[in-house]
PDB file of C-alpha atoms in Angstrom:
ATOM      1  CA  MET A   5     -10.544 -11.597 -17.164  1.00  0.00           C
ATOM      2  CA  SER A   6      -8.308 -10.061 -14.504  1.00  0.00           C
ATOM      3  CA  VAL A   7      -5.468  -7.816 -15.671  1.00  0.00           C
ATOM      4  CA  ARG A   8      -2.345  -7.002 -13.726  1.00  0.00           C
ATOM      5  CA  GLU A   9      -0.047  -4.598 -15.481  1.00  0.00           C
ATOM      6  CA  LEU A  10       1.923  -1.402 -15.043  1.00  0.00           C
ATOM      7  CA  VAL A  11       1.128   1.478 -17.397  1.00  0.00           C
ATOM      8  CA  VAL A  12       4.056   3.911 -17.478  1.00  0.00           C
ATOM      9  CA  LEU A  13       2.840   7.473 -18.005  1.00  0.00           C
ATOM     10  CA  GLY A  14       6.085   9.362 -17.431  1.00  0.00           C
ATOM     11  CA  THR A  15       9.713   8.623 -16.584  1.00  0.00           C
ATOM     12  CA  ALA A  16      11.577  11.930 -16.228  1.00  0.00           C
ATOM     13  CA  SER A  17      13.392  13.110 -13.128  1.00  0.00           C
ATOM     14  CA  GLN A  18      12.998  16.732 -11.999  1.00  0.00           C
ATOM     15  CA  VAL A  19      12.093  18.207 -15.389  1.00  0.00           C
ATOM     16  CA  PRO A  20      10.298  16.775 -18.434  1.00  0.00           C
ATOM     17  CA  THR A  21      12.214  16.371 -21.679  1.00  0.00           C
ATOM     18  CA  ARG A  22      11.178  16.129 -25.313  1.00  0.00           C
ATOM     19  CA  HIS A  23      10.806  12.377 -24.916  1.00  0.00           C
ATOM     20  CA  ARG A  24       9.939  11.940 -21.234  1.00  0.00           C
ATOM     21  CA  ASN A  25       7.002  13.329 -19.280  1.00  0.00           C
ATOM     22  CA  HIS A  26       7.114  13.912 -15.542  1.00  0.00           C
ATOM     23  CA  ASN A  27       6.476  10.804 -13.440  1.00  0.00           C
ATOM     24  CA  GLY A  28       3.200   8.916 -13.499  1.00  0.00           C
ATOM     25  CA  TYR A  29       2.477   5.197 -13.149  1.00  0.00           C
ATOM     26  CA  LEU A  30      -0.814   3.299 -13.150  1.00  0.00           C
ATOM     27  CA  LEU A  31      -0.960  -0.200 -11.730  1.00  0.00           C
ATOM     28  CA  ARG A  32      -3.942  -2.200 -12.943  1.00  0.00           C
ATOM     29  CA  TRP A  33      -4.616  -4.876 -10.351  1.00  0.00           C
ATOM     30  CA  ASP A  34      -7.606  -6.946 -11.392  1.00  0.00           C
ATOM     31  CA  GLY A  35     -10.538  -4.525 -11.223  1.00  0.00           C
ATOM     32  CA  GLU A  36      -8.670  -1.697  -9.489  1.00  0.00           C
ATOM     33  CA  GLY A  37      -6.413   1.091 -10.685  1.00  0.00           C
ATOM     34  CA  ILE A  38      -3.734   2.603  -8.457  1.00  0.00           C
ATOM     35  CA  LEU A  39      -2.089   5.802  -9.685  1.00  0.00           C
ATOM     36  CA  PHE A  40       1.394   6.473  -8.341  1.00  0.00           C
ATOM     37  CA  ASP A  41       3.147   9.862  -8.291  1.00  0.00           C
ATOM     38  CA  PRO A  42       1.164  11.913 -10.823  1.00  0.00           C
ATOM     39  CA  GLY A  43       3.597  14.581 -11.975  1.00  0.00           C
ATOM     40  CA  GLU A  44       2.806  17.507 -14.243  1.00  0.00           C
ATOM     41  CA  GLY A  45       1.107  16.413 -17.461  1.00  0.00           C
ATOM     42  CA  THR A  46      -0.247  13.142 -16.082  1.00  0.00           C
ATOM     43  CA  GLN A  47      -3.813  13.880 -17.187  1.00  0.00           C
ATOM     44  CA  ARG A  48      -2.710  14.183 -20.811  1.00  0.00           C
ATOM     45  CA  GLN A  49      -0.527  11.077 -20.565  1.00  0.00           C
ATOM     46  CA  MET A  50      -3.530   9.162 -19.245  1.00  0.00           C
ATOM     47  CA  LEU A  51      -5.422  10.179 -22.366  1.00  0.00           C
ATOM     48  CA  ARG A  52      -2.572   9.012 -24.603  1.00  0.00           C
ATOM     49  CA  ALA A  53      -2.339   5.691 -22.747  1.00  0.00           C
ATOM     50  CA  GLY A  54      -6.079   5.014 -22.797  1.00  0.00           C
ATOM     51  CA  VAL A  55      -6.458   5.429 -19.038  1.00  0.00           C
ATOM     52  CA  ALA A  56      -9.707   7.038 -17.875  1.00  0.00           C
ATOM     53  CA  ALA A  57     -10.455   8.755 -14.589  1.00  0.00           C
ATOM     54  CA  HIS A  58     -13.006   5.994 -14.004  1.00  0.00           C
ATOM     55  CA  ASP A  59     -10.103   3.521 -13.892  1.00  0.00           C
ATOM     56  CA  LEU A  60      -8.716   5.051 -10.699  1.00  0.00           C
ATOM     57  CA  ASN A  61      -9.437   3.733  -7.200  1.00  0.00           C
ATOM     58  CA  ARG A  62      -6.360   4.935  -5.306  1.00  0.00           C
ATOM     59  CA  ILE A  63      -3.712   7.611  -5.660  1.00  0.00           C
ATOM     60  CA  CYS A  64      -0.372   7.029  -3.923  1.00  0.00           C
ATOM     61  CA  VAL A  65       2.123   9.891  -3.654  1.00  0.00           C
ATOM     62  CA  THR A  66       5.611   9.078  -2.401  1.00  0.00           C
ATOM     63  CA  HIS A  67       6.588  12.691  -1.597  1.00  0.00           C
ATOM     64  CA  PHE A  68       5.812  16.275  -2.487  1.00  0.00           C
ATOM     65  CA  HIS A  69       8.460  17.246  -4.997  1.00  0.00           C
ATOM     66  CA  GLY A  70       6.845  18.671  -8.110  1.00  0.00           C
ATOM     67  CA  ASP A  71       7.848  15.938 -10.532  1.00  0.00           C
ATOM     68  CA  HIS A  72       5.888  13.482  -8.361  1.00  0.00           C
ATOM     69  CA  SER A  73       2.841  15.523  -7.419  1.00  0.00           C
ATOM     70  CA  LEU A  74       2.109  18.578  -9.581  1.00  0.00           C
ATOM     71  CA  GLY A  75      -0.316  16.536 -11.675  1.00  0.00           C
ATOM     72  CA  LEU A  76      -2.570  15.944  -8.684  1.00  0.00           C
ATOM     73  CA  ALA A  77      -4.548  19.125  -9.312  1.00  0.00           C
ATOM     74  CA  GLY A  78      -5.495  18.160 -12.845  1.00  0.00           C
ATOM     75  CA  VAL A  79      -6.154  14.497 -12.053  1.00  0.00           C
ATOM     76  CA  ILE A  80      -8.424  15.327  -9.109  1.00  0.00           C
ATOM     77  CA  GLN A  81     -10.367  17.886 -11.124  1.00  0.00           C
ATOM     78  CA  ARG A  82     -10.754  15.375 -13.972  1.00  0.00           C
ATOM     79  CA  ILE A  83     -12.085  12.797 -11.502  1.00  0.00           C
ATOM     80  CA  ASN A  84     -14.750  15.311 -10.483  1.00  0.00           C
ATOM     81  CA  LEU A  85     -15.480  16.502 -14.020  1.00  0.00           C
ATOM     82  CA  ASP A  86     -16.077  12.920 -15.140  1.00  0.00           C
ATOM     83  CA  ARG A  87     -18.184  12.199 -12.041  1.00  0.00           C
ATOM     84  CA  VAL A  88     -16.371   8.991 -11.218  1.00  0.00           C
ATOM     85  CA  PRO A  89     -19.066   6.840  -9.564  1.00  0.00           C
ATOM     86  CA  HIS A  90     -16.902   5.333  -6.832  1.00  0.00           C
ATOM     87  CA  GLU A  91     -14.910   6.739  -3.952  1.00  0.00           C
ATOM     88  CA  ILE A  92     -11.181   7.276  -4.433  1.00  0.00           C
ATOM     89  CA  THR A  93      -8.583   7.051  -1.660  1.00  0.00           C
ATOM     90  CA  ALA A  94      -5.433   9.183  -1.621  1.00  0.00           C
ATOM     91  CA  HIS A  95      -2.296   8.189   0.298  1.00  0.00           C
ATOM     92  CA  TYR A  96       0.599  10.609   0.819  1.00  0.00           C
ATOM     93  CA  PRO A  97       3.033  11.611   3.601  1.00  0.00           C
ATOM     94  CA  ARG A  98       1.140  13.232   6.449  1.00  0.00           C
ATOM     95  CA  SER A  99       3.911  15.818   6.758  1.00  0.00           C
ATOM     96  CA  GLY A 100       2.898  17.102   3.312  1.00  0.00           C
ATOM     97  CA  GLN A 101      -0.774  17.661   4.153  1.00  0.00           C
ATOM     98  CA  ARG A 102      -0.521  21.371   3.328  1.00  0.00           C
ATOM     99  CA  PHE A 103       0.787  20.543  -0.149  1.00  0.00           C
ATOM    100  CA  PHE A 104      -1.983  18.037  -0.774  1.00  0.00           C
ATOM    101  CA  ASP A 105      -4.575  20.596   0.317  1.00  0.00           C
ATOM    102  CA  ARG A 106      -3.146  23.227  -2.025  1.00  0.00           C
ATOM    103  CA  LEU A 107      -3.081  20.836  -4.959  1.00  0.00           C
ATOM    104  CA  ARG A 108      -6.553  19.460  -4.295  1.00  0.00           C
ATOM    105  CA  TYR A 109      -8.002  22.967  -4.229  1.00  0.00           C
ATOM    106  CA  ALA A 110      -5.550  24.703  -6.563  1.00  0.00           C
ATOM    107  CA  THR A 111      -8.403  26.322  -8.546  1.00  0.00           C
ATOM    108  CA  ALA A 112     -12.170  26.546  -8.412  1.00  0.00           C
ATOM    109  CA  TYR A 113     -14.175  23.508  -9.553  1.00  0.00           C
ATOM    110  CA  ARG A 114     -17.296  21.619  -8.587  1.00  0.00           C
ATOM    111  CA  GLU A 115     -16.669  18.660  -6.289  1.00  0.00           C
ATOM    112  CA  THR A 116     -18.800  15.694  -7.281  1.00  0.00           C
ATOM    113  CA  VAL A 117     -16.676  12.767  -6.042  1.00  0.00           C
ATOM    114  CA  GLY A 118     -15.669  11.725  -2.553  1.00  0.00           C
ATOM    115  CA  ILE A 119     -11.905  11.515  -2.150  1.00  0.00           C
ATOM    116  CA  THR A 120     -10.870   9.880   1.094  1.00  0.00           C
ATOM    117  CA  GLU A 121      -7.639  11.315   2.460  1.00  0.00           C
ATOM    118  CA  ALA A 122      -5.539   8.606   4.125  1.00  0.00           C
ATOM    119  CA  PRO A 123      -2.137  10.146   4.871  1.00  0.00           C
ATOM    120  CA  VAL A 124       0.862   8.005   5.794  1.00  0.00           C
ATOM    121  CA  ALA A 125       2.713   8.653   9.044  1.00  0.00           C
ATOM    122  CA  ALA A 126       4.574   5.394   9.725  1.00  0.00           C
ATOM    123  CA  ASP A 127       5.647   2.079   8.245  1.00  0.00           C
ATOM    124  CA  GLY A 128       3.010  -0.600   7.963  1.00  0.00           C
ATOM    125  CA  PRO A 129      -0.275  -1.602   6.318  1.00  0.00           C
ATOM    126  CA  LEU A 130      -2.442   1.163   4.842  1.00  0.00           C
ATOM    127  CA  ALA A 131      -5.361  -0.815   3.446  1.00  0.00           C
ATOM    128  CA  ARG A 132      -6.595  -4.369   3.102  1.00  0.00           C
ATOM    129  CA  THR A 133      -8.940  -5.531   0.372  1.00  0.00           C
ATOM    130  CA  GLY A 134     -10.006  -8.956  -0.811  1.00  0.00           C
ATOM    131  CA  GLY A 135      -7.213  -8.898  -3.380  1.00  0.00           C
ATOM    132  CA  TYR A 136      -4.241  -7.293  -1.656  1.00  0.00           C
ATOM    133  CA  THR A 137      -2.695  -5.477   1.275  1.00  0.00           C
ATOM    134  CA  LEU A 138      -1.179  -2.049   0.596  1.00  0.00           C
ATOM    135  CA  GLU A 139       1.860  -1.275   2.741  1.00  0.00           C
ATOM    136  CA  ALA A 140       4.211   1.687   3.132  1.00  0.00           C
ATOM    137  CA  ARG A 141       7.870   1.993   4.130  1.00  0.00           C
ATOM    138  CA  LYS A 142       9.777   5.177   4.854  1.00  0.00           C
ATOM    139  CA  LEU A 143      12.599   6.060   2.462  1.00  0.00           C
ATOM    140  CA  SER A 144      15.637   8.378   2.691  1.00  0.00           C
ATOM    141  CA  HIS A 145      15.213  11.640   0.780  1.00  0.00           C
ATOM    142  CA  PRO A 146      15.620  15.346   1.649  1.00  0.00           C
ATOM    143  CA  VAL A 147      11.846  15.553   2.156  1.00  0.00           C
ATOM    144  CA  GLU A 148       9.791  12.828   3.803  1.00  0.00           C
ATOM    145  CA  SER A 149       9.135  10.057   1.328  1.00  0.00           C
ATOM    146  CA  TYR A 150       7.400   6.674   1.453  1.00  0.00           C
ATOM    147  CA  GLY A 151       7.508   3.730  -0.909  1.00  0.00           C
ATOM    148  CA  TYR A 152       4.517   1.460  -1.467  1.00  0.00           C
ATOM    149  CA  ARG A 153       4.132  -2.302  -1.676  1.00  0.00           C
ATOM    150  CA  ILE A 154       1.195  -4.491  -2.680  1.00  0.00           C
ATOM    151  CA  VAL A 155       1.007  -8.049  -1.356  1.00  0.00           C
ATOM    152  CA  GLU A 156      -1.584 -10.542  -2.529  1.00  0.00           C
ATOM    153  CA  PRO A 157      -2.648 -13.132   0.095  1.00  0.00           C
ATOM    154  CA  ASP A 158      -1.301 -16.615  -0.437  1.00  0.00           C
ATOM    155  CA  GLY A 159      -3.781 -19.078  -1.894  1.00  0.00           C
ATOM    156  CA  ARG A 160      -3.923 -22.786  -2.664  1.00  0.00           C
ATOM    157  CA  ARG A 161      -3.073 -24.539  -5.929  1.00  0.00           C
ATOM    158  CA  MET A 162      -5.014 -27.756  -6.512  1.00  0.00           C
ATOM    159  CA  LEU A 163      -2.889 -30.753  -7.555  1.00  0.00           C
ATOM    160  CA  PRO A 164      -4.693 -32.971 -10.092  1.00  0.00           C
ATOM    161  CA  GLU A 165      -2.657 -36.080  -9.311  1.00  0.00           C
ATOM    162  CA  ARG A 166      -3.458 -35.894  -5.582  1.00  0.00           C
ATOM    163  CA  LEU A 167      -7.128 -35.204  -6.294  1.00  0.00           C
ATOM    164  CA  ALA A 168      -7.209 -38.286  -8.524  1.00  0.00           C
ATOM    165  CA  ALA A 169      -5.436 -40.390  -5.906  1.00  0.00           C
ATOM    166  CA  HIS A 170      -8.182 -39.550  -3.413  1.00  0.00           C
ATOM    167  CA  GLY A 171     -10.955 -40.003  -5.993  1.00  0.00           C
ATOM    168  CA  ILE A 172     -12.026 -36.366  -5.792  1.00  0.00           C
ATOM    169  CA  LYS A 173     -13.500 -34.937  -8.995  1.00  0.00           C
ATOM    170  CA  GLY A 174     -16.304 -32.795 -10.373  1.00  0.00           C
ATOM    171  CA  PRO A 175     -18.277 -30.720  -7.842  1.00  0.00           C
ATOM    172  CA  ASP A 176     -16.315 -32.231  -4.961  1.00  0.00           C
ATOM    173  CA  VAL A 177     -13.230 -30.248  -6.026  1.00  0.00           C
ATOM    174  CA  GLY A 178     -15.066 -27.003  -5.409  1.00  0.00           C
ATOM    175  CA  ARG A 179     -16.503 -28.338  -2.175  1.00  0.00           C
ATOM    176  CA  ILE A 180     -13.132 -29.172  -0.643  1.00  0.00           C
ATOM    177  CA  GLN A 181     -11.841 -25.765  -1.711  1.00  0.00           C
ATOM    178  CA  ARG A 182     -14.735 -24.038   0.035  1.00  0.00           C
ATOM    179  CA  GLU A 183     -14.967 -26.206   3.140  1.00  0.00           C
ATOM    180  CA  GLY A 184     -11.337 -27.226   3.614  1.00  0.00           C
ATOM    181  CA  ARG A 185     -12.144 -30.904   4.034  1.00  0.00           C
ATOM    182  CA  LEU A 186     -14.024 -33.713   2.314  1.00  0.00           C
ATOM    183  CA  GLY A 187     -14.485 -36.670   4.588  1.00  0.00           C
ATOM    184  CA  ALA A 188     -11.029 -37.750   5.783  1.00  0.00           C
ATOM    185  CA  VAL A 189      -9.236 -35.683   3.114  1.00  0.00           C
ATOM    186  CA  SER A 190      -8.080 -32.155   3.971  1.00  0.00           C
ATOM    187  CA  LEU A 191      -7.423 -29.354   1.519  1.00  0.00           C
ATOM    188  CA  GLU A 192      -3.717 -29.553   2.384  1.00  0.00           C
ATOM    189  CA  ASP A 193      -3.694 -33.202   1.233  1.00  0.00           C
ATOM    190  CA  VAL A 194      -4.638 -32.271  -2.339  1.00  0.00           C
ATOM    191  CA  SER A 195      -3.116 -28.826  -2.817  1.00  0.00           C
ATOM    192  CA  GLU A 196      -0.043 -26.703  -2.194  1.00  0.00           C
ATOM    193  CA  THR A 197       0.520 -23.079  -1.249  1.00  0.00           C
ATOM    194  CA  ARG A 198       0.219 -20.670  -4.150  1.00  0.00           C
ATOM    195  CA  ARG A 199       2.327 -17.673  -3.241  1.00  0.00           C
ATOM    196  CA  GLY A 200       0.584 -14.340  -3.675  1.00  0.00           C
ATOM    197  CA  GLN A 201       2.060 -11.828  -6.084  1.00  0.00           C
ATOM    198  CA  ARG A 202       4.017  -8.813  -4.850  1.00  0.00           C
ATOM    199  CA  PHE A 203       4.592  -5.388  -6.379  1.00  0.00           C
ATOM    200  CA  ALA A 204       6.650  -2.489  -5.047  1.00  0.00           C
ATOM    201  CA  PHE A 205       7.044   1.155  -6.037  1.00  0.00           C
ATOM    202  CA  VAL A 206      10.250   2.838  -4.848  1.00  0.00           C
ATOM    203  CA  MET A 207      10.952   6.416  -5.796  1.00  0.00           C
ATOM    204  CA  ASP A 208      13.371   9.105  -4.660  1.00  0.00           C
ATOM    205  CA  THR A 209      15.632   7.621  -2.006  1.00  0.00           C
ATOM    206  CA  ARG A 210      19.126   6.702  -0.967  1.00  0.00           C
ATOM    207  CA  LEU A 211      19.831   3.105  -0.034  1.00  0.00           C
ATOM    208  CA  CYS A 212      18.068   2.392   3.270  1.00  0.00           C
ATOM    209  CA  ASP A 213      16.238  -0.378   5.104  1.00  0.00           C
ATOM    210  CA  GLY A 214      12.948   0.698   3.556  1.00  0.00           C
ATOM    211  CA  VAL A 215      14.205   0.043   0.031  1.00  0.00           C
ATOM    212  CA  TYR A 216      15.128  -3.543   0.846  1.00  0.00           C
ATOM    213  CA  ALA A 217      11.909  -4.196   2.769  1.00  0.00           C
ATOM    214  CA  LEU A 218       9.808  -2.986  -0.146  1.00  0.00           C
ATOM    215  CA  ALA A 219      11.743  -4.973  -2.760  1.00  0.00           C
ATOM    216  CA  GLU A 220      11.889  -8.294  -0.885  1.00  0.00           C
ATOM    217  CA  GLY A 221      10.486 -11.120  -2.997  1.00  0.00           C
ATOM    218  CA  CYS A 222       8.746  -8.860  -5.506  1.00  0.00           C
ATOM    219  CA  ASP A 223       7.393 -10.152  -8.790  1.00  0.00           C
ATOM    220  CA  LEU A 224       7.562  -6.615 -10.196  1.00  0.00           C
ATOM    221  CA  LEU A 225       9.717  -3.830  -8.739  1.00  0.00           C
ATOM    222  CA  VAL A 226       9.483  -0.285 -10.088  1.00  0.00           C
ATOM    223  CA  ILE A 227      12.458   1.646  -8.768  1.00  0.00           C
ATOM    224  CA  GLU A 228      14.162   4.932  -9.460  1.00  0.00           C
ATOM    225  CA  SER A 229      17.635   4.945 -11.025  1.00  0.00           C
ATOM    226  CA  THR A 230      18.138   8.662 -11.462  1.00  0.00           C
ATOM    227  CA  PHE A 231      21.896   8.437 -11.916  1.00  0.00           C
ATOM    228  CA  LEU A 232      24.466   6.184 -13.525  1.00  0.00           C
ATOM    229  CA  ASP A 233      27.088   4.603 -11.280  1.00  0.00           C
ATOM    230  CA  GLU A 234      29.821   7.100 -12.090  1.00  0.00           C
ATOM    231  CA  ASP A 235      27.678   9.781 -10.447  1.00  0.00           C
ATOM    232  CA  GLU A 236      27.077   7.884  -7.208  1.00  0.00           C
ATOM    233  CA  GLU A 237      28.307  10.804  -5.083  1.00  0.00           C
ATOM    234  CA  LEU A 238      25.663  13.042  -6.641  1.00  0.00           C
ATOM    235  CA  ALA A 239      23.042  10.351  -6.048  1.00  0.00           C
ATOM    236  CA  VAL A 240      23.860  10.133  -2.347  1.00  0.00           C
ATOM    237  CA  GLU A 241      23.999  13.922  -1.986  1.00  0.00           C
ATOM    238  CA  HIS A 242      20.563  14.427  -3.553  1.00  0.00           C
ATOM    239  CA  GLY A 243      18.880  11.348  -2.104  1.00  0.00           C
ATOM    240  CA  HIS A 244      18.730   9.079  -5.147  1.00  0.00           C
ATOM    241  CA  LEU A 245      19.862   5.703  -6.480  1.00  0.00           C
ATOM    242  CA  THR A 246      22.112   4.703  -9.350  1.00  0.00           C
ATOM    243  CA  ALA A 247      21.317   1.990 -11.886  1.00  0.00           C
ATOM    244  CA  GLY A 248      23.821  -0.360 -10.248  1.00  0.00           C
ATOM    245  CA  GLN A 249      22.459   0.239  -6.751  1.00  0.00           C
ATOM    246  CA  ALA A 250      18.881  -0.396  -7.867  1.00  0.00           C
ATOM    247  CA  ALA A 251      19.939  -3.594  -9.633  1.00  0.00           C
ATOM    248  CA  ARG A 252      21.844  -4.899  -6.620  1.00  0.00           C
ATOM    249  CA  VAL A 253      18.767  -4.321  -4.463  1.00  0.00           C
ATOM    250  CA  ALA A 254      16.699  -6.318  -6.959  1.00  0.00           C
ATOM    251  CA  ARG A 255      19.324  -9.058  -7.152  1.00  0.00           C
ATOM    252  CA  ASP A 256      19.578  -9.468  -3.388  1.00  0.00           C
ATOM    253  CA  ALA A 257      15.795  -9.265  -2.895  1.00  0.00           C
ATOM    254  CA  GLY A 258      15.012 -11.972  -5.465  1.00  0.00           C
ATOM    255  CA  VAL A 259      13.015  -9.652  -7.738  1.00  0.00           C
ATOM    256  CA  ARG A 260      11.653 -11.369 -10.852  1.00  0.00           C
ATOM    257  CA  HIS A 261      11.111  -8.289 -13.057  1.00  0.00           C
ATOM    258  CA  LEU A 262      12.972  -5.036 -12.477  1.00  0.00           C
ATOM    259  CA  VAL A 263      11.713  -1.768 -13.987  1.00  0.00           C
ATOM    260  CA  LEU A 264      14.191   1.129 -13.893  1.00  0.00           C
ATOM    261  CA  THR A 265      12.794   4.657 -14.236  1.00  0.00           C
ATOM    262  CA  HIS A 266      13.068   8.325 -13.117  1.00  0.00           C
ATOM    263  CA  PHE A 267      16.059   9.247 -15.270  1.00  0.00           C
ATOM    264  CA  SER A 268      18.081  12.450 -15.051  1.00  0.00           C
ATOM    265  CA  GLN A 269      17.988  14.560 -18.193  1.00  0.00           C
ATOM    266  CA  ARG A 270      21.806  14.611 -18.197  1.00  0.00           C
ATOM    267  CA  TYR A 271      21.920  11.155 -19.836  1.00  0.00           C
ATOM    268  CA  THR A 272      21.198  10.548 -23.504  1.00  0.00           C
ATOM    269  CA  ASP A 273      21.754   6.778 -23.787  1.00  0.00           C
ATOM    270  CA  PRO A 274      19.072   4.787 -21.951  1.00  0.00           C
ATOM    271  CA  ASP A 275      20.822   1.519 -22.844  1.00  0.00           C
ATOM    272  CA  GLU A 276      23.603   2.414 -20.410  1.00  0.00           C
ATOM    273  CA  PHE A 277      21.187   1.933 -17.503  1.00  0.00           C
ATOM    274  CA  GLU A 278      20.590  -1.647 -18.617  1.00  0.00           C
ATOM    275  CA  ARG A 279      24.301  -2.300 -19.107  1.00  0.00           C
ATOM    276  CA  GLN A 280      25.113  -1.092 -15.602  1.00  0.00           C
ATOM    277  CA  ALA A 281      22.220  -3.038 -14.082  1.00  0.00           C
ATOM    278  CA  ARG A 282      23.448  -6.249 -15.710  1.00  0.00           C
ATOM    279  CA  ALA A 283      27.016  -5.502 -14.665  1.00  0.00           C
ATOM    280  CA  ALA A 284      25.745  -5.276 -11.085  1.00  0.00           C
ATOM    281  CA  GLY A 285      24.676  -8.903 -11.289  1.00  0.00           C
ATOM    282  CA  TYR A 286      20.910  -8.720 -11.801  1.00  0.00           C
ATOM    283  CA  GLU A 287      19.859 -11.670 -13.983  1.00  0.00           C
ATOM    284  CA  GLY A 288      16.049 -11.440 -13.927  1.00  0.00           C
ATOM    285  CA  GLU A 289      13.784  -9.749 -16.432  1.00  0.00           C
ATOM    286  CA  LEU A 290      14.820  -6.113 -16.851  1.00  0.00           C
ATOM    287  CA  THR A 291      13.034  -3.136 -18.379  1.00  0.00           C
ATOM    288  CA  VAL A 292      14.377   0.387 -18.824  1.00  0.00           C
ATOM    289  CA  ALA A 293      11.101   2.282 -18.817  1.00  0.00           C
ATOM    290  CA  HIS A 294       9.911   4.754 -21.410  1.00  0.00           C
ATOM    291  CA  ASP A 295       6.703   6.746 -21.562  1.00  0.00           C
ATOM    292  CA  LEU A 296       3.495   4.879 -22.470  1.00  0.00           C
ATOM    293  CA  LEU A 297       5.083   1.479 -21.900  1.00  0.00           C
ATOM    294  CA  ARG A 298       2.951  -1.372 -20.556  1.00  0.00           C
ATOM    295  CA  VAL A 299       4.605  -3.984 -18.350  1.00  0.00           C
ATOM    296  CA  PRO A 300       2.630  -7.072 -17.288  1.00  0.00           C
ATOM    297  CA  VAL A 301       3.049  -8.411 -13.779  1.00  0.00           C
ATOM    298  CA  PRO A 302       4.847 -11.779 -14.206  1.00  0.00           C
ATOM    299  CA  LYS A 303       2.659 -14.855 -14.094  1.00  0.00           C
ATOM    300  CA  ARG A 304       2.568 -16.687 -10.797  1.00  0.00           C
ATOM    301  CA  ARG A 305       5.431 -19.017 -10.100  1.00  0.00           C
TER     302      ARG A 305
END
């Protein structure tokens, strides 16, 4: 059975705390695993969450600040130690190639696995598979940063009442799905568009066009909310979002499930992030992330 869920490995901004590890997020998308922003300690958090190196197919790094990338060295070496049997692709800003190289070869180890380097240099599609398209959009941060978005192709939903009206049943249902037509009846006559699911991952950034483009129509949006609204000036200065800003983006973009994360250690009450997000007018499903949380992608509409 296919599984689509987010496994939260770490939620801290800048420095880990007693209760929050550095960033790290695994998206399980059917048979694939996409690891986003492995900060320091990600390898151990994977162990605690029951995530194996064999589960990884892609690594996506938004930018090369330590809380989003220092775990790369350990994760890559674990991939090689465990002799993962499939190739793994790494996406990251091309401007940070020197940092990726240093992290990939931070210490001596035996390379046993092919890691394909696919750096990001502009907005647009990065990869297309049978199950999704991976896209990137540039964000606004003191160092170059990209957010990522996964879009599933639209499909067709069969409508039993229309099938019955045309006398189509049994093996003929599969035939019209495969061939697009059965006699005078077209697939469009007995089905409707089933909108593909959408997921976006937005880390360190000010408000910018890229944030809105990534969030548009998402079923699940993972977005940083480093600061509370009273510290908006600090957020803008350092290239971050507040809880209210993130929630307004989600509200305006029609996001179904909003996951807030990447919290500054200055705050001790995580519930305040939810209060401010609700005050900003977001009415969908809302999660204030904590380490080792699992969040399912909402079921199709």
